[in-house]
XYZ file of C-alpha atoms in Angstrom:
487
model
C -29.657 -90.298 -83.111
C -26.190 -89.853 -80.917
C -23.983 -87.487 -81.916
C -20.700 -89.296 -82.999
C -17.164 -88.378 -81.617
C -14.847 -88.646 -84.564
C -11.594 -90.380 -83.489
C -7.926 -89.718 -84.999
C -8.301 -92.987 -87.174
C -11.600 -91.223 -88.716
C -9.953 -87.369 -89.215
C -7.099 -88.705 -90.992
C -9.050 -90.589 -93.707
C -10.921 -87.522 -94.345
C -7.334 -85.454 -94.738
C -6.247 -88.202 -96.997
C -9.258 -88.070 -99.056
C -9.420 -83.987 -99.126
C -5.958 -83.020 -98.081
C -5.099 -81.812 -94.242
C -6.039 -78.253 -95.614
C -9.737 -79.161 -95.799
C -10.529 -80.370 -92.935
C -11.244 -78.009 -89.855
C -11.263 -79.429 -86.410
C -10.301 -76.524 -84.315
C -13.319 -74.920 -82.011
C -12.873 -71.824 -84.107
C -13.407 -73.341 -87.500
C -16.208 -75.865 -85.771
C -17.833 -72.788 -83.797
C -18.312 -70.826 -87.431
C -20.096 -73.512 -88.864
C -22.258 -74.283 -85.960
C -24.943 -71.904 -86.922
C -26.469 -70.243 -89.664
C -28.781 -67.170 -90.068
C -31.667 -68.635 -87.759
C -31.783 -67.207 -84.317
C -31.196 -69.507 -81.520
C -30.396 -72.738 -83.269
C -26.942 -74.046 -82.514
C -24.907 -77.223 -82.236
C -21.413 -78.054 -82.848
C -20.098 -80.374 -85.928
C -17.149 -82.994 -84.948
C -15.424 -81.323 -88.629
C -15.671 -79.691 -91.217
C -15.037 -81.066 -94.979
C -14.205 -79.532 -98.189
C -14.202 -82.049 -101.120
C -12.508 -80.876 -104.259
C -14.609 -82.457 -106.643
C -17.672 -85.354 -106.793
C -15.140 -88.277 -106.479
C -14.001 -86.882 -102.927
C -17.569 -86.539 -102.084
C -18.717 -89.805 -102.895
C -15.191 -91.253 -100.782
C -16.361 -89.035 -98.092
C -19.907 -90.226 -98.404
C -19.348 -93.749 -97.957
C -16.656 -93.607 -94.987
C -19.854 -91.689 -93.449
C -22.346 -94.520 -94.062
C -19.756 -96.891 -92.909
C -19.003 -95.374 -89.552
C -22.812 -94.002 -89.354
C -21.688 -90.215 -88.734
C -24.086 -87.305 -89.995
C -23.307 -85.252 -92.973
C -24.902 -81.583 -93.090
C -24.364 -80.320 -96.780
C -23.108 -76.329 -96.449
C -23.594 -73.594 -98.573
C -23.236 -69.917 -97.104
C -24.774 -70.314 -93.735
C -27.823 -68.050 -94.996
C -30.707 -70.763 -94.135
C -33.503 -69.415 -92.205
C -35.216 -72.390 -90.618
C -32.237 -73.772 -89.084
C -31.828 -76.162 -91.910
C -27.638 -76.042 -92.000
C -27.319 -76.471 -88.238
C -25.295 -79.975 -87.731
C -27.853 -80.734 -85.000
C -26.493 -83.934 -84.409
C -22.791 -83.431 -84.780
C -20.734 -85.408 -87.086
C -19.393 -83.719 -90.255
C -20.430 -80.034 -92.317
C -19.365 -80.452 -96.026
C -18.709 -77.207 -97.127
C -18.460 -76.481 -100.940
C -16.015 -73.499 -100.852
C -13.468 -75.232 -103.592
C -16.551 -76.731 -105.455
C -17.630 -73.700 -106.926
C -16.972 -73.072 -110.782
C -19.207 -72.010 -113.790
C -18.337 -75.483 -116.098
C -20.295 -74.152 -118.957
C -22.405 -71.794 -120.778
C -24.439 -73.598 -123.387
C -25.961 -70.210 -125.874
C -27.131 -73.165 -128.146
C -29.180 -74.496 -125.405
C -29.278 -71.207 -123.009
C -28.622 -73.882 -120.064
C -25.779 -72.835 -117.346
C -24.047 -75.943 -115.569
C -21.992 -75.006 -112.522
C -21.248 -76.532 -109.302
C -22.788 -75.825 -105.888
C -20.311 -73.389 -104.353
C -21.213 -70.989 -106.836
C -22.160 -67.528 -105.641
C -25.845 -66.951 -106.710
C -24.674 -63.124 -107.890
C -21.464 -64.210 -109.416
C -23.748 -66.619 -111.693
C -26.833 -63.967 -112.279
C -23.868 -61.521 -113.289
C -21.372 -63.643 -115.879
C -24.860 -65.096 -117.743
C -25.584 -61.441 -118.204
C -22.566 -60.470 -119.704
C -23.799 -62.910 -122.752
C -27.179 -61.233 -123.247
C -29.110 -64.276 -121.135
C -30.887 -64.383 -117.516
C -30.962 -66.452 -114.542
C -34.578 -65.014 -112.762
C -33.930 -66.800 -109.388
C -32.918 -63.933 -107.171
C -32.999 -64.058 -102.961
C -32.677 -61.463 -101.064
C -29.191 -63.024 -99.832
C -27.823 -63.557 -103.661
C -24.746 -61.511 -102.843
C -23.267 -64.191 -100.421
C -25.611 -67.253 -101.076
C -24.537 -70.292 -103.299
C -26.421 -72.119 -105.553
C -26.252 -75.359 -103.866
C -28.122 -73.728 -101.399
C -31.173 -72.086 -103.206
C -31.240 -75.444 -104.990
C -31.383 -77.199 -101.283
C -33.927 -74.387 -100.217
C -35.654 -74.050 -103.516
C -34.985 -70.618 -103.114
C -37.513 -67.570 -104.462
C -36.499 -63.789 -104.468
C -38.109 -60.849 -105.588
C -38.875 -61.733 -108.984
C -40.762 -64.732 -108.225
C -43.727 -63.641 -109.341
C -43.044 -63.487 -112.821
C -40.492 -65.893 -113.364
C -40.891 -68.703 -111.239
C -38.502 -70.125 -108.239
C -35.288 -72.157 -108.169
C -37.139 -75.361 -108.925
C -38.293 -73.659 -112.192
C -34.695 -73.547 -113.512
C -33.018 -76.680 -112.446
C -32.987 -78.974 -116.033
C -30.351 -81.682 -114.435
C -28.730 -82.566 -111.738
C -25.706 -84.529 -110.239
C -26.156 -85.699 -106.905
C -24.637 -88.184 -104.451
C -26.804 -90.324 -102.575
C -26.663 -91.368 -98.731
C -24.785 -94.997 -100.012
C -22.213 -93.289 -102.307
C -23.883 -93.939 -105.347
C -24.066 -91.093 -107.978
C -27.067 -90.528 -109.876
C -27.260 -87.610 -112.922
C -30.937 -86.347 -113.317
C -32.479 -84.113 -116.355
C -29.898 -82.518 -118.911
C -30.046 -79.904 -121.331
C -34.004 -80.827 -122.144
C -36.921 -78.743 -122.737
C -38.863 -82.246 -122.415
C -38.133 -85.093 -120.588
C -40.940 -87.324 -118.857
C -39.231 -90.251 -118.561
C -39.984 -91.640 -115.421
C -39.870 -89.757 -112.127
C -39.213 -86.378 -111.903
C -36.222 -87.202 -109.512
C -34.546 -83.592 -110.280
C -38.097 -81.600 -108.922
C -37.531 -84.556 -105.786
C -33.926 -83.801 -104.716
C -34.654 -79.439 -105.339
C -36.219 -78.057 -101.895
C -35.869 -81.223 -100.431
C -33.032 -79.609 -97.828
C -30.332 -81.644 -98.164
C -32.198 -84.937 -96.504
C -31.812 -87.081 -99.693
C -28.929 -86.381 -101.713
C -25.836 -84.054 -101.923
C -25.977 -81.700 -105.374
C -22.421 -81.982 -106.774
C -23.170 -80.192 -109.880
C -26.576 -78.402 -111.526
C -27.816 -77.880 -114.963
C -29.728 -74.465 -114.767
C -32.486 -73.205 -117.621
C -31.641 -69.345 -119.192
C -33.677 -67.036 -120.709
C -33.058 -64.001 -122.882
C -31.994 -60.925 -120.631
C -34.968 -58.252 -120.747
C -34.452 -55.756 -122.770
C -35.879 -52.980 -120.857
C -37.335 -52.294 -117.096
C -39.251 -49.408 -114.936
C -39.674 -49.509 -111.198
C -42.559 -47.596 -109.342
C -43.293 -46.970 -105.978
C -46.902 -46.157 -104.047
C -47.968 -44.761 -100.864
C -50.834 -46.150 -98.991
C -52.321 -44.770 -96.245
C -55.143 -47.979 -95.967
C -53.179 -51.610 -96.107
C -56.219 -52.892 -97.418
C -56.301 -50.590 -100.699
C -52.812 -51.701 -101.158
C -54.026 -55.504 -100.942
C -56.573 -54.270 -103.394
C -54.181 -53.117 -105.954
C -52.580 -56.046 -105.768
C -55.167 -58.501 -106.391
C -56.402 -55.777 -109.566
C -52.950 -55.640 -111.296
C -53.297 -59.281 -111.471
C -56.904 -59.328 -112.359
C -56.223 -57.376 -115.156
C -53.988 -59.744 -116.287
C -50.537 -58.000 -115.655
C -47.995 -59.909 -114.027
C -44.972 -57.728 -112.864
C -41.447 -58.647 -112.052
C -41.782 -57.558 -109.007
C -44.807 -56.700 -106.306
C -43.214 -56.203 -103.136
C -44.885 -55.106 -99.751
C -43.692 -53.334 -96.840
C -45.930 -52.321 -93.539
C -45.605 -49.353 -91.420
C -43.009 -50.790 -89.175
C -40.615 -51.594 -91.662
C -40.720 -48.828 -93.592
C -40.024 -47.129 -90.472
C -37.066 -49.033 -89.994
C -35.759 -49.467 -93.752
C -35.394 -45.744 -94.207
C -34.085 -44.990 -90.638
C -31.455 -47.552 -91.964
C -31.164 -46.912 -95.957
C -32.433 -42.417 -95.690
C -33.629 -42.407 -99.027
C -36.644 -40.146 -98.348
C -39.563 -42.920 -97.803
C -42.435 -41.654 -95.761
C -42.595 -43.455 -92.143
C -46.162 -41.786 -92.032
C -47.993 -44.247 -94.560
C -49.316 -47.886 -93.573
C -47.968 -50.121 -96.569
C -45.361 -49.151 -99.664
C -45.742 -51.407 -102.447
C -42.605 -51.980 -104.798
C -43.786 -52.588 -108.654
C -41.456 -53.557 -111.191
C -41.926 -54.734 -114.825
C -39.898 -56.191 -117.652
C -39.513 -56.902 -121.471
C -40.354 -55.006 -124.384
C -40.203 -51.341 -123.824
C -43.564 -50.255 -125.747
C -44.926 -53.199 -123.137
C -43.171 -52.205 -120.361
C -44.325 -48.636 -120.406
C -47.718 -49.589 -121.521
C -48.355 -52.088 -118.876
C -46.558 -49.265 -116.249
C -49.278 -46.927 -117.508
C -52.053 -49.513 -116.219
C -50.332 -50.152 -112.977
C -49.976 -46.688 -112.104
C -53.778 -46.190 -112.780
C -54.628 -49.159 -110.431
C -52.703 -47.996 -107.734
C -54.088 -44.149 -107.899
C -57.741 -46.145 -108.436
C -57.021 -47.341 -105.125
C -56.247 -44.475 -103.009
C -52.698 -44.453 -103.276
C -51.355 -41.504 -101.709
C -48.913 -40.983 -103.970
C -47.325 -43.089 -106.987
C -43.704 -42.436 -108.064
C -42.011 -43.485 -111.207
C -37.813 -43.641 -111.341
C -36.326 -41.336 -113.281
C -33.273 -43.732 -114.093
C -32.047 -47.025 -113.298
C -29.836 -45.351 -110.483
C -33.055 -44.847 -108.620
C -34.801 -47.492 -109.283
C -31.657 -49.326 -107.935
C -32.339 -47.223 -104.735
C -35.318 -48.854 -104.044
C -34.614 -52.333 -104.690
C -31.728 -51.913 -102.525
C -34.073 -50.442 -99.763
C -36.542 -53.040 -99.938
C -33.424 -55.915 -100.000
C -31.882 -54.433 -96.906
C -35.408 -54.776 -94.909
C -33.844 -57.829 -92.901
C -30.348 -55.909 -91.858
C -32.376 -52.878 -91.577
C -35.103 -54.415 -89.114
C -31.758 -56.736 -87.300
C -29.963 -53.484 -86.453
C -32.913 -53.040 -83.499
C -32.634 -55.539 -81.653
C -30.388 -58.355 -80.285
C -32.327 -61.078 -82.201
C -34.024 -61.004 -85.252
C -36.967 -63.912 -86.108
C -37.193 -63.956 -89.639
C -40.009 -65.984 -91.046
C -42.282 -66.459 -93.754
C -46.400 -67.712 -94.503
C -48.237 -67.768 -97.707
C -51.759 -66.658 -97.833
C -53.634 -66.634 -101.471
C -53.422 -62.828 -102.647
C -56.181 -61.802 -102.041
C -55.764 -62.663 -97.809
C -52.832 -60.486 -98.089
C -54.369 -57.202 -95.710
C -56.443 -60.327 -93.951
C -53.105 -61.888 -92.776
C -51.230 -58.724 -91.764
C -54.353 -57.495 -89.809
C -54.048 -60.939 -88.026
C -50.588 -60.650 -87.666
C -50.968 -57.590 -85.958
C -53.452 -58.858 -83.750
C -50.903 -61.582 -82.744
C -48.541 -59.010 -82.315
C -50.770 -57.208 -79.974
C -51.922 -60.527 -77.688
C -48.381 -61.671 -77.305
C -47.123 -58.149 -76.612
C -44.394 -58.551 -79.081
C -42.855 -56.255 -81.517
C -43.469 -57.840 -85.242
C -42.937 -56.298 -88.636
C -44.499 -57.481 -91.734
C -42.574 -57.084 -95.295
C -42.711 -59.637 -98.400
C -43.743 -60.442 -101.873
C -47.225 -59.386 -101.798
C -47.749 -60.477 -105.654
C -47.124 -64.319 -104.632
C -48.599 -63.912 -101.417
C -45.678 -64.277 -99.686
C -45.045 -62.656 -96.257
C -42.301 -62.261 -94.275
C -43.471 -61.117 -90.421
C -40.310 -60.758 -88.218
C -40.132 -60.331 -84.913
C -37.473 -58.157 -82.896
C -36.638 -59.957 -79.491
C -34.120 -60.788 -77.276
C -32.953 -64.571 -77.116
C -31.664 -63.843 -73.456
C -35.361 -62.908 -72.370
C -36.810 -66.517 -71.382
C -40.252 -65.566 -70.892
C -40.641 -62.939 -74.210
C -38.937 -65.814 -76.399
C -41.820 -68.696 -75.138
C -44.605 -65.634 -76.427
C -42.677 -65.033 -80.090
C -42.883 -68.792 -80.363
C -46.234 -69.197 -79.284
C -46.785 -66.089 -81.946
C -45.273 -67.738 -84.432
C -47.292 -70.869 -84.122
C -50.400 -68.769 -84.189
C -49.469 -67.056 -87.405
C -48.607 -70.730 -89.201
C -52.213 -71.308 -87.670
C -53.849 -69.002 -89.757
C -51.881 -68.862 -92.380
C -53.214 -72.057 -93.137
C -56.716 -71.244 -92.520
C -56.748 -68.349 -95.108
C -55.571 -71.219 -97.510
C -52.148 -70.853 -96.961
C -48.549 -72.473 -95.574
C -46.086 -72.272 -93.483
C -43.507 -71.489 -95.653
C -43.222 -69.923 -98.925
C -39.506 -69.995 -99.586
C -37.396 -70.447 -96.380
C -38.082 -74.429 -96.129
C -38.508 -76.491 -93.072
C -35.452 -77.428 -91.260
C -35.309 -77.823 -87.775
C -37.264 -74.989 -86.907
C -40.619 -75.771 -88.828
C -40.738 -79.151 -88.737
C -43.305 -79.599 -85.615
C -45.686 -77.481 -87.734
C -44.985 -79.339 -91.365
C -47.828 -81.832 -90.245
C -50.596 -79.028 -89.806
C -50.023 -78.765 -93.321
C -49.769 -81.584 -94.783
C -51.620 -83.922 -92.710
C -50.258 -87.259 -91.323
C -50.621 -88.834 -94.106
C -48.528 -86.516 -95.656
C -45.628 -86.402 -93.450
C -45.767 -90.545 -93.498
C -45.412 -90.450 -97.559
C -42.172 -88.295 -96.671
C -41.086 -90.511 -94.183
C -41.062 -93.398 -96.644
C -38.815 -91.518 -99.338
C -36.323 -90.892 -96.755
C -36.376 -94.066 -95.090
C -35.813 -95.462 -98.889
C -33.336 -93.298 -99.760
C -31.399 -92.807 -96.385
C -32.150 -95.472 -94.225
C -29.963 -94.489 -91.331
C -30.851 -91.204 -91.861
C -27.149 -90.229 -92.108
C -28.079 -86.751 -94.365
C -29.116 -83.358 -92.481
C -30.491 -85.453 -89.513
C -33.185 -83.799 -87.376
C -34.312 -81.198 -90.435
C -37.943 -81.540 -91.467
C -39.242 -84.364 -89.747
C -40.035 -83.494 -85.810
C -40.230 -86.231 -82.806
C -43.670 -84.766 -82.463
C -45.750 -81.918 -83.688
C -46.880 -79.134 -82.184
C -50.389 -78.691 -80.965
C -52.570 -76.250 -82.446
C -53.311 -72.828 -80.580
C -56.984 -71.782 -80.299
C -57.075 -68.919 -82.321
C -59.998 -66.259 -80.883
C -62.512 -64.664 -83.649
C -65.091 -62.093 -83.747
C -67.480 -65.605 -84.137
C -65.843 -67.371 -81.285
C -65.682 -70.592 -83.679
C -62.631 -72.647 -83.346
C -60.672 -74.714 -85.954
C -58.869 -76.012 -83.182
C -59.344 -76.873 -79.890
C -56.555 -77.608 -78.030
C -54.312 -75.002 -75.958
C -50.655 -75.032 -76.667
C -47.932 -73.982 -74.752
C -45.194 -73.888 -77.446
């Protein structure tokens, strides 16, 4: 696909559809929208967009299928995987005056709101009513719904509650031909037909634009304690993961942060954490308070079973707040070091957890790059990021080839590529490692269906061609792969 040049004719039915005001053409309002939170990925958009309601967006919509010019769906810019970078030009449509809380429903503890919504704005009002919305990313405080529904967006809590997908009863979405299709509702139950609302959540903007969303509640906890242990062996903290789940326990939270990190979190965050130890895990549980305190009891007893160096309870939710905060501010903490910051995620089953860091390490170590490992080690989620310098040719080709050698084994410890970040641009030569090429053809068949021209988020999860594996070297000297990549 060409990127389009938008002529006069072209900007002015956008202004009369949206109003002058809403549309940006300058190269200071197209440079800002260029980008988003993934290093290196860049590419400049013809305009940008800001419908006022559906109706503008299905207008807009169609005068884009008509003239055949791109559309890149825009939430806050916090994608990791290059997945809001207008790649090929034509037009970002940015929800910025698309984002009100339409209703509360307490009758059927269902939220509907539409996409610009700030994901803390809408965790904070349905608290004020006694309910909870568990979806929580580490970027809540500027994200927008329309984006975690876009990503399918996890957090910290994922473990116990679920991800985005979990919540999202009904949706209104506008597809590539201007057609408007509602899925779901306010239903506990509803198998009838395709499940077309899991299809358009995660699916990254490719197949429809979300103009509105019908989110699931639950009662607000009554009652929480957070924890905190000291390891000096990241295996025994792998163990104590994979025992407070044996024992049938499943916290809010089960966060994991390696040496490196926690060097850098408390150089950035001074809250006392010990740069000394090899992992910190983060421990969190919710609910009934006899529960709660019980099941806090059992944790605490795993952890010390397992050679924690040191296990501390907070003394008040001012504390506890403390280290939440620390482990959320890993990412600006680690990005303060370095020029660029790499970001990424795999997910290994639970009990590969200290298997994939070791590896990681290794990786580290062969490439002669500096990588630090921090995630949700209850879902098996890891998040190894890497600080670099975009300017320095020859140490960006070894991250990559890094990179690709971490997806590598990720997937041979029974994992994926990515856990909660999506595919975008960025992943997409490595989507067919895991899902084979008959899976990537099954996608490729929805879209073509759907989006024929491929007019939505162009370029984003399907590559020209995949990348080759790496040999990966073992003790055994056995190879899933044998080709060498230079990636």
């Amino acid at each position: 696909m060409k990127a389009i040049k938008l002529s006069s004719k072209i900007l002015s039915l956008f202004k009369r559809i949206v109003g002058e005001e809403n549309v940006q053409i300058s190269l200071a309002q197209r440079l800002a929208y260029s980008y988003d939170a993934t290093a290196m990925y860049q590419s400049m958009p013809e305009a940008v967009v800001s419908p006022r309601n559906t109706k503008e967006v299905v207008e807009i919509v169609r005068l884009c299928n008509s003239q055949k010019i791109p559309i890149v769906p825009r939430g806050s810019g916090t994608n990791l995987a290059a997945g809001t970078v207008p790649t090929f030009g034509g037009i970002v449509l940015l929800f910025k005056n698309m984002n009100r809380i339409l209703e509360l429903d307490e009758e059927n503890l269902t939220l509907t709101v539409q996409p610009g919504v700030i994901t803390k704005d809408l965790i904070e009002h349905v608290e004020k009513f006694g309910l909870f919305y568990p979806p929580d990313p580490s970027s809540m405080k500027i994200s927008t719904i329309g984006g975690n529904i876009n990503e399918n967006s996890g957090g910290l809590r994922g473990l116990k509650y679920g991800v985005t997908r979990d919540y999202v009863s009904g949706l209104e979405v506008v597809l590539p031909n201007g057609d408007v299709v509602r899925t779901g509702g306010k239903l506990a139950k509803d198998v009838a037909g395709y499940d077309l609302t899991s299809l358009f959540v995660g699916s990254e903007g490719t197949l429809g634009i979300v103009t509105e969303a019908t989110l699931s509640l639950v009662p607000l906890p009554e009652y929480k304690e957070t924890m905190i242990a000291y390891y000096d062996s990241l295996e025994h903290a792998a163990e104590t993961v994979s025992q407070i789940i044996a024992s049938k326990i499943i916290p809010t939270t089960l966060e994991f942060m390696d040496q490196a990190t926690i060097e850098v979190v408390e150089d950035f965050a001074k809250i006392g954490l010990p740069t000394d130890v090899e992992a910190i895990l983060l421990i969190e549980q919710d609910g009934p308070q006899s529960i709660v305190q019980q099941e806090m009891q059992q944790m605490e007893k795993i952890c010390q079973q397992n050679r924690a160096r040191k296990v501390i309870l907070a003394s008040n939710q001012e504390e506890a707040e403390e280290l939440r905060t620390a482990r959320r501010a890993a990412l600006s903490a680690l990005a303060r070091k370095s020029p660029t910051t790499i970001l990424e995620d795999a997910t290994v089953p639970r009990s590969k957890i200290a298997e994939m860091v070791r590896e990681i390490g290794k990786i580290a170590s062969k490439y002669n790059v500096k990588i630090c490992t921090f995630g949700h080690a209850g879902d098996g989620n890891l998040h190894p990021t890497c600080l670099t310098d975009a300017r320095n040719h020859d140490e960006m080709e070894r991250v990559e080839q890094a990179f690709a050698e971490i997806f590598q084994v990720s997937i041979e410890l029974g994992g994926t590529i990515t856990g909660e970040h999506g595919v975008g641009e960025m992943k997409a030569p490595y989507l067919e490692w895991k899902l084979g090429r008959e899976g990537i053809e099954v996608m490729k068949k929805i879209k073509d269906s759907i989006d024929p021209y491929h007019l939505f988020n162009p370029g984003k999860i399907f590559a020209k061609s995949t990348k080759k594996r790496v040999v990966v070297e073992s003790d055994t000297n056995s190879h899933t792969a044998k080709d060498q990549a230079r990636v």
